[in-house]
Amino acid sequence: MGEKVLMKGNDVIAEACIRAGCLHYFGYPITPQTEISHYLSKRLPELGGTFLQAESEIAAINMVYGASSAGARVMTSSSSPGISLKQEGISYIAGAELPAVVINVVRCGPGLGGILPGQCDYFQATKGGGHGDYRNIVLAPNSVQELYELTVKSFDLADKYRMLCMVMADGSMGQMMEAVQFKDEEDIQVYDKPWATNGMGCRGHSNFITSVNVNPDELEKVNLRLQAKYREVEKNEIRYEEINCENADIMVVSYGTTSRIMKNVIKEAKKIGINVGLFRPITLWPYPYEALAKHTDKVKAFLSVELSAGQMIEDVRLAVNGKSNCYFYGRMGGHIPSQKELLDEIIRILEKEDK
Amino acid sequence: MAKERLHPKSIKDKVWHYCPGCSHGIVHRIIGEVIDELDIQGSVIGIAPVGCSYNNYEYFDFDVIQAAHGRAPAVATGVKRVLPNHIVFTYQGDGDLAAIGTAEIIHVAARGEKLTTIFINNAIYGMTSGQMAPTTLPQQITTTTPTGRDTAYHGYPIRISEMLALQEGTVFVERVSTHDVKHIRQAKKAIKKAFKIQQAGLGFSLVEVLSTCPTNWQLSPVDSQQWIVDNMIPYYGLGNLKGKDIKV
Amino acid sequence: MQYEIIIAGFGGQGVLSAGRLLVYAGMLEGKHVSWLPSYGPEMRGGTANCHVIISDEEVGSPILNFADIAICMNLPSFDKFESFVRDDGFILCDTSMVSIEKTKETSKKVYGIDATTKAFELGNKAFANIFIIGKLLKITKMLKPESIEKALYDVLPEKKHHLIPIEMEALKVGLAD
């Protein structure tokens, strides 16, 4: 491992992109992730790659579609309203089975909303967003170090499964600085892309990339193939972290920024004799249902803490499957719950459960 | 007698799904011939639109990417930036290019992307069954302008070639037609020049092809050719709009 | 030991860069650090603040609800963040910008240094934050002055390295204040 350096989350995402061997980036400015563009606009041309500021998020995601079709590793980044605009392209990328990496530094909505951190795009990221039966792999880092590691990983997952992989951070993670330790050299697996449309001269027959098929039998087969692939991802790629889960009275489920606050809450709770467990999904899709379900008999209740009106709570309920009470605590509009708020909520829930 | 190959090498041996009298087949063939003549089958990448020619990869025997509606220029940009030495072209209709994809086409031109666009203008939406297009002529009857395009209500048809010729990054623009053999030959010349301009790395090149849609115009294939002459050419004047003197 | 610090002032007073300098120096000393800026549409002249954590242990939340130290480089910051400071913490003010009279309004411990005036005397108001850091180190001993110097060399672009000896002078004044 290399030396520790102090970097802003957004800069680390950009550096991770380069370290993962991705030399092509297409994007459109939007707060709070513009530093990614600033960084890459300087570095990528130096490396012989492409930094292109597109005319819109729609154009940017379609440039990604083209670059990926041509066989390149490629990335775009945006924040919530911009990700909404990219949804058309994201659906096409899923349909055409192209690898691509999309960074979403989430802000709060709906509409133009605000520029402060949010986790209100959970549904959009994990349950669809665009049209059709498709899935994206969604990774949720909670530190600058993880922004680096998971961004690098996202390129591998995208290539491995020919899928779109989204790294979902939030405004505060993009803006914060922490120490990050880069590897001296990334272990990048190079995937053959015999399907790429990079000129038939190199292979002797023509390729085409498409997401359209008007024959119902054939299109159903395409869908079944996609679903089989998604089952494979569910089998292989689930990631999560468990903190203080042994003998926990209550299991808090949270990811990203809120999971960082929970680390402090766990310490505070211990001081007053409450054992709070933290279950942190790192893959938001595929969701770690089974791992979470294992705690149902051991804790008094589950609490989903989110910067939203309650989105991931639905997956928590699916995992818990009625075997335990599931509570929700969230803040919106860019507010972040304080440790005290969360501890008070935990005490309130435990008192209720003990009755 | 050995079976003679009657179609270009870059065109697959298939029957078009296009309606009788439609220009798509003619323009596809021209593109195939040009690619053969320039010997670029191995390095050309086409971008298919949304519209009747959405699956032109069924006919083109070279690499093709099907794009979302209007987004072909952005997709082509992505390809060309990764593979700068390949020849990349978009094939787009008037709804795709001049309505939903207006931003994308203007910006490839403004950036001077080294791409070629073949713009099929038949003044109507074909695949979705004959609605008004941005290039539909004044008074033209379509399924969404049943009493004819009222310019006071629906606005005016867009002259895309003129608009794109104004962009600094555009180096070659020509409007051609497919209504008779003489004009088809002229169309081929323009398309070949557009590809050669891309090979020379000069900038963005566009050929607008005035095309027929007999089915949605509700005319016979023969009357459709005359309709181009009588109605389209007066509004969309033929000829070179930019880059006439470039020698490639 | 964990220091939780809020640094606040007008945009352009070097509020964010003071925080960066502290966390960088902290990292050089092998501590766990985080720096979280307020971010908004104002590029200049607006209010700015950052949350800084320098700790011997892994940092939990980078977002502070309370702080051990609030560094207030203007009056609005004092008004806003005075209540964030824990009872056993303190407020450090730029007394060029926050009057001594004002600082008497709080029951919390207050330190002050005439940073902006001293910076003007040194010829560059941008050095105000360095006087403040000097004073902070004097009070807390949380970091070594040498780490600040090394951090300055690492953080500043080379074309500004000639200013570092002057900044170190300012730091020493703060340390001796």
Coordinates of C-alpha atoms in Angstrom, one line a residue, chain B residues 62-223:
Chain B
F62 CA -20.4 -3.9 -40.5
D63 CA -20.5 -2.9 -36.9
V64 CA -23.7 -1.0 -35.8
I65 CA -24.9 0.3 -32.5
Q66 CA -28.6 1.0 -32.0
A67 CA -29.2 4.2 -30.1
A68 CA -32.0 5.8 -28.1
H69 CA -34.3 8.2 -29.9
G70 CA -32.3 11.2 -31.0
R71 CA -29.2 10.2 -29.2
A72 CA -27.2 8.8 -32.1
P73 CA -24.9 11.8 -32.3
A74 CA -24.0 11.4 -28.6
V75 CA -23.4 7.7 -29.0
A76 CA -21.3 8.3 -32.1
T77 CA -19.3 10.9 -30.1
G78 CA -18.6 8.2 -27.4
V79 CA -17.4 5.8 -30.1
K80 CA -15.3 8.2 -32.0
R81 CA -13.5 9.5 -28.9
V82 CA -12.5 6.0 -28.0
L83 CA -11.7 5.0 -31.6
P84 CA -10.5 8.2 -33.3
N85 CA -9.2 6.4 -36.4
H86 CA -12.4 4.6 -37.1
I87 CA -15.2 6.0 -39.4
V88 CA -18.3 6.6 -37.4
F89 CA -21.6 7.7 -38.9
T90 CA -25.2 8.2 -37.7
Y91 CA -28.2 7.4 -39.7
Q92 CA -31.2 9.4 -38.5
G93 CA -34.6 10.4 -39.6
D94 CA -36.3 13.7 -39.2
G95 CA -38.1 12.9 -35.9
D96 CA -35.0 11.4 -34.4
L97 CA -32.6 14.2 -35.5
A98 CA -34.7 17.3 -35.8
A99 CA -37.2 16.9 -32.9
I100 CA -36.0 14.8 -29.9
G101 CA -32.4 14.9 -30.9
T102 CA -31.9 18.5 -31.8
A103 CA -29.6 19.2 -28.9
E104 CA -27.4 16.3 -29.7
I105 CA -27.0 17.1 -33.4
I106 CA -26.3 20.8 -32.8
H107 CA -23.6 20.0 -30.3
V108 CA -21.8 17.4 -32.4
A109 CA -21.7 20.1 -35.1
A110 CA -20.6 22.7 -32.7
R111 CA -17.8 20.5 -31.3
G112 CA -16.8 19.6 -34.8
E113 CA -16.8 15.9 -34.0
K114 CA -15.2 14.0 -36.8
L115 CA -18.4 12.2 -37.6
T116 CA -20.8 11.9 -40.5
T117 CA -24.5 12.1 -40.3
I118 CA -26.9 10.8 -42.9
F119 CA -30.2 12.7 -42.3
I120 CA -33.2 11.1 -43.9
N121 CA -35.9 13.8 -44.3
N122 CA -39.3 12.5 -45.4
A123 CA -41.3 15.2 -43.7
I124 CA -43.2 12.7 -41.6
Y125 CA -43.0 10.2 -38.7
G126 CA -42.9 6.8 -40.5
M127 CA -42.8 4.1 -37.9
T128 CA -45.3 5.6 -35.5
S129 CA -47.8 6.0 -38.4
G130 CA -47.6 9.3 -40.1
Q131 CA -47.6 12.0 -37.4
M132 CA -46.3 15.5 -38.0
A133 CA -42.5 15.8 -38.1
P134 CA -40.5 18.9 -37.4
T135 CA -39.9 18.9 -41.1
T136 CA -43.5 18.5 -42.1
L137 CA -44.4 21.1 -44.7
P138 CA -47.0 23.9 -44.3
Q139 CA -50.4 22.6 -45.1
Q140 CA -49.2 19.0 -45.2
I141 CA -51.7 16.5 -43.9
T142 CA -50.5 14.0 -41.3
T143 CA -52.3 11.9 -38.7
T144 CA -51.7 14.7 -36.1
T145 CA -52.4 17.6 -38.5
P146 CA -55.6 16.2 -40.1
T147 CA -56.5 19.6 -41.7
G148 CA -52.9 20.3 -42.7
R149 CA -50.0 21.8 -40.8
D150 CA -51.2 25.2 -39.7
T151 CA -48.0 27.2 -39.2
A152 CA -49.8 29.7 -36.9
Y153 CA -50.6 26.8 -34.6
H154 CA -47.9 24.2 -35.2
G155 CA -45.0 26.5 -36.2
Y156 CA -42.7 26.1 -39.2
P157 CA -40.7 23.3 -40.6
I158 CA -37.0 23.3 -39.6
R159 CA -34.3 23.6 -42.2
I160 CA -31.7 21.5 -40.4
S161 CA -29.0 21.7 -43.0
E162 CA -29.0 25.4 -43.1
M163 CA -28.9 25.6 -39.3
L164 CA -26.1 23.1 -39.0
A165 CA -24.1 24.7 -41.8
L166 CA -23.8 27.8 -39.5
Q167 CA -21.8 25.9 -36.9
E168 CA -18.1 26.5 -37.0
G169 CA -17.4 22.8 -36.4
T170 CA -19.4 21.7 -39.5
V171 CA -17.2 21.5 -42.6
F172 CA -19.5 19.8 -45.1
V173 CA -23.3 20.0 -45.6
E174 CA -25.2 19.0 -48.7
R175 CA -28.9 18.4 -49.3
V176 CA -29.7 15.7 -51.9
S177 CA -32.7 13.8 -53.1
T178 CA -33.5 10.2 -54.2
H179 CA -36.4 10.9 -56.6
D180 CA -34.6 9.9 -59.8
V181 CA -31.4 8.3 -61.0
K182 CA -29.6 11.5 -61.6
H183 CA -30.3 12.7 -58.1
I184 CA -29.4 9.3 -56.6
R185 CA -26.0 9.5 -58.3
Q186 CA -25.6 13.0 -56.8
A187 CA -26.6 11.7 -53.4
K188 CA -23.9 9.0 -53.6
K189 CA -21.3 11.6 -54.5
A190 CA -22.2 13.7 -51.5
I191 CA -22.3 10.8 -49.1
K192 CA -18.9 9.6 -50.4
K193 CA -17.4 13.1 -50.0
A194 CA -18.9 13.3 -46.4
F195 CA -17.1 10.1 -45.5
K196 CA -13.9 11.2 -47.1
I197 CA -14.0 14.4 -45.1
Q198 CA -14.3 12.4 -42.0
Q199 CA -11.3 10.2 -43.1
A200 CA -9.3 13.4 -43.6
G201 CA -10.3 14.4 -40.0
L202 CA -11.6 17.8 -41.1
G203 CA -14.7 18.0 -38.9
F204 CA -18.4 17.3 -38.9
S205 CA -20.1 16.4 -42.2
L206 CA -23.8 16.0 -42.9
V207 CA -25.9 14.9 -45.9
E208 CA -29.6 15.5 -45.8
V209 CA -31.4 13.2 -48.1
L210 CA -35.0 14.2 -49.2
S211 CA -36.8 10.9 -49.0
T212 CA -40.1 9.3 -49.7
C213 CA -42.7 7.8 -47.4
P214 CA -45.4 6.5 -49.8
T215 CA -47.3 4.7 -47.1
N216 CA -47.8 7.7 -44.8
W217 CA -48.0 10.2 -47.6
Q218 CA -50.7 7.9 -48.9
L219 CA -49.3 8.0 -52.4
S220 CA -48.0 5.4 -54.9
P221 CA -44.3 4.9 -55.0
V222 CA -44.2 6.7 -58.4
D223 CA -46.3 9.7 -57.2

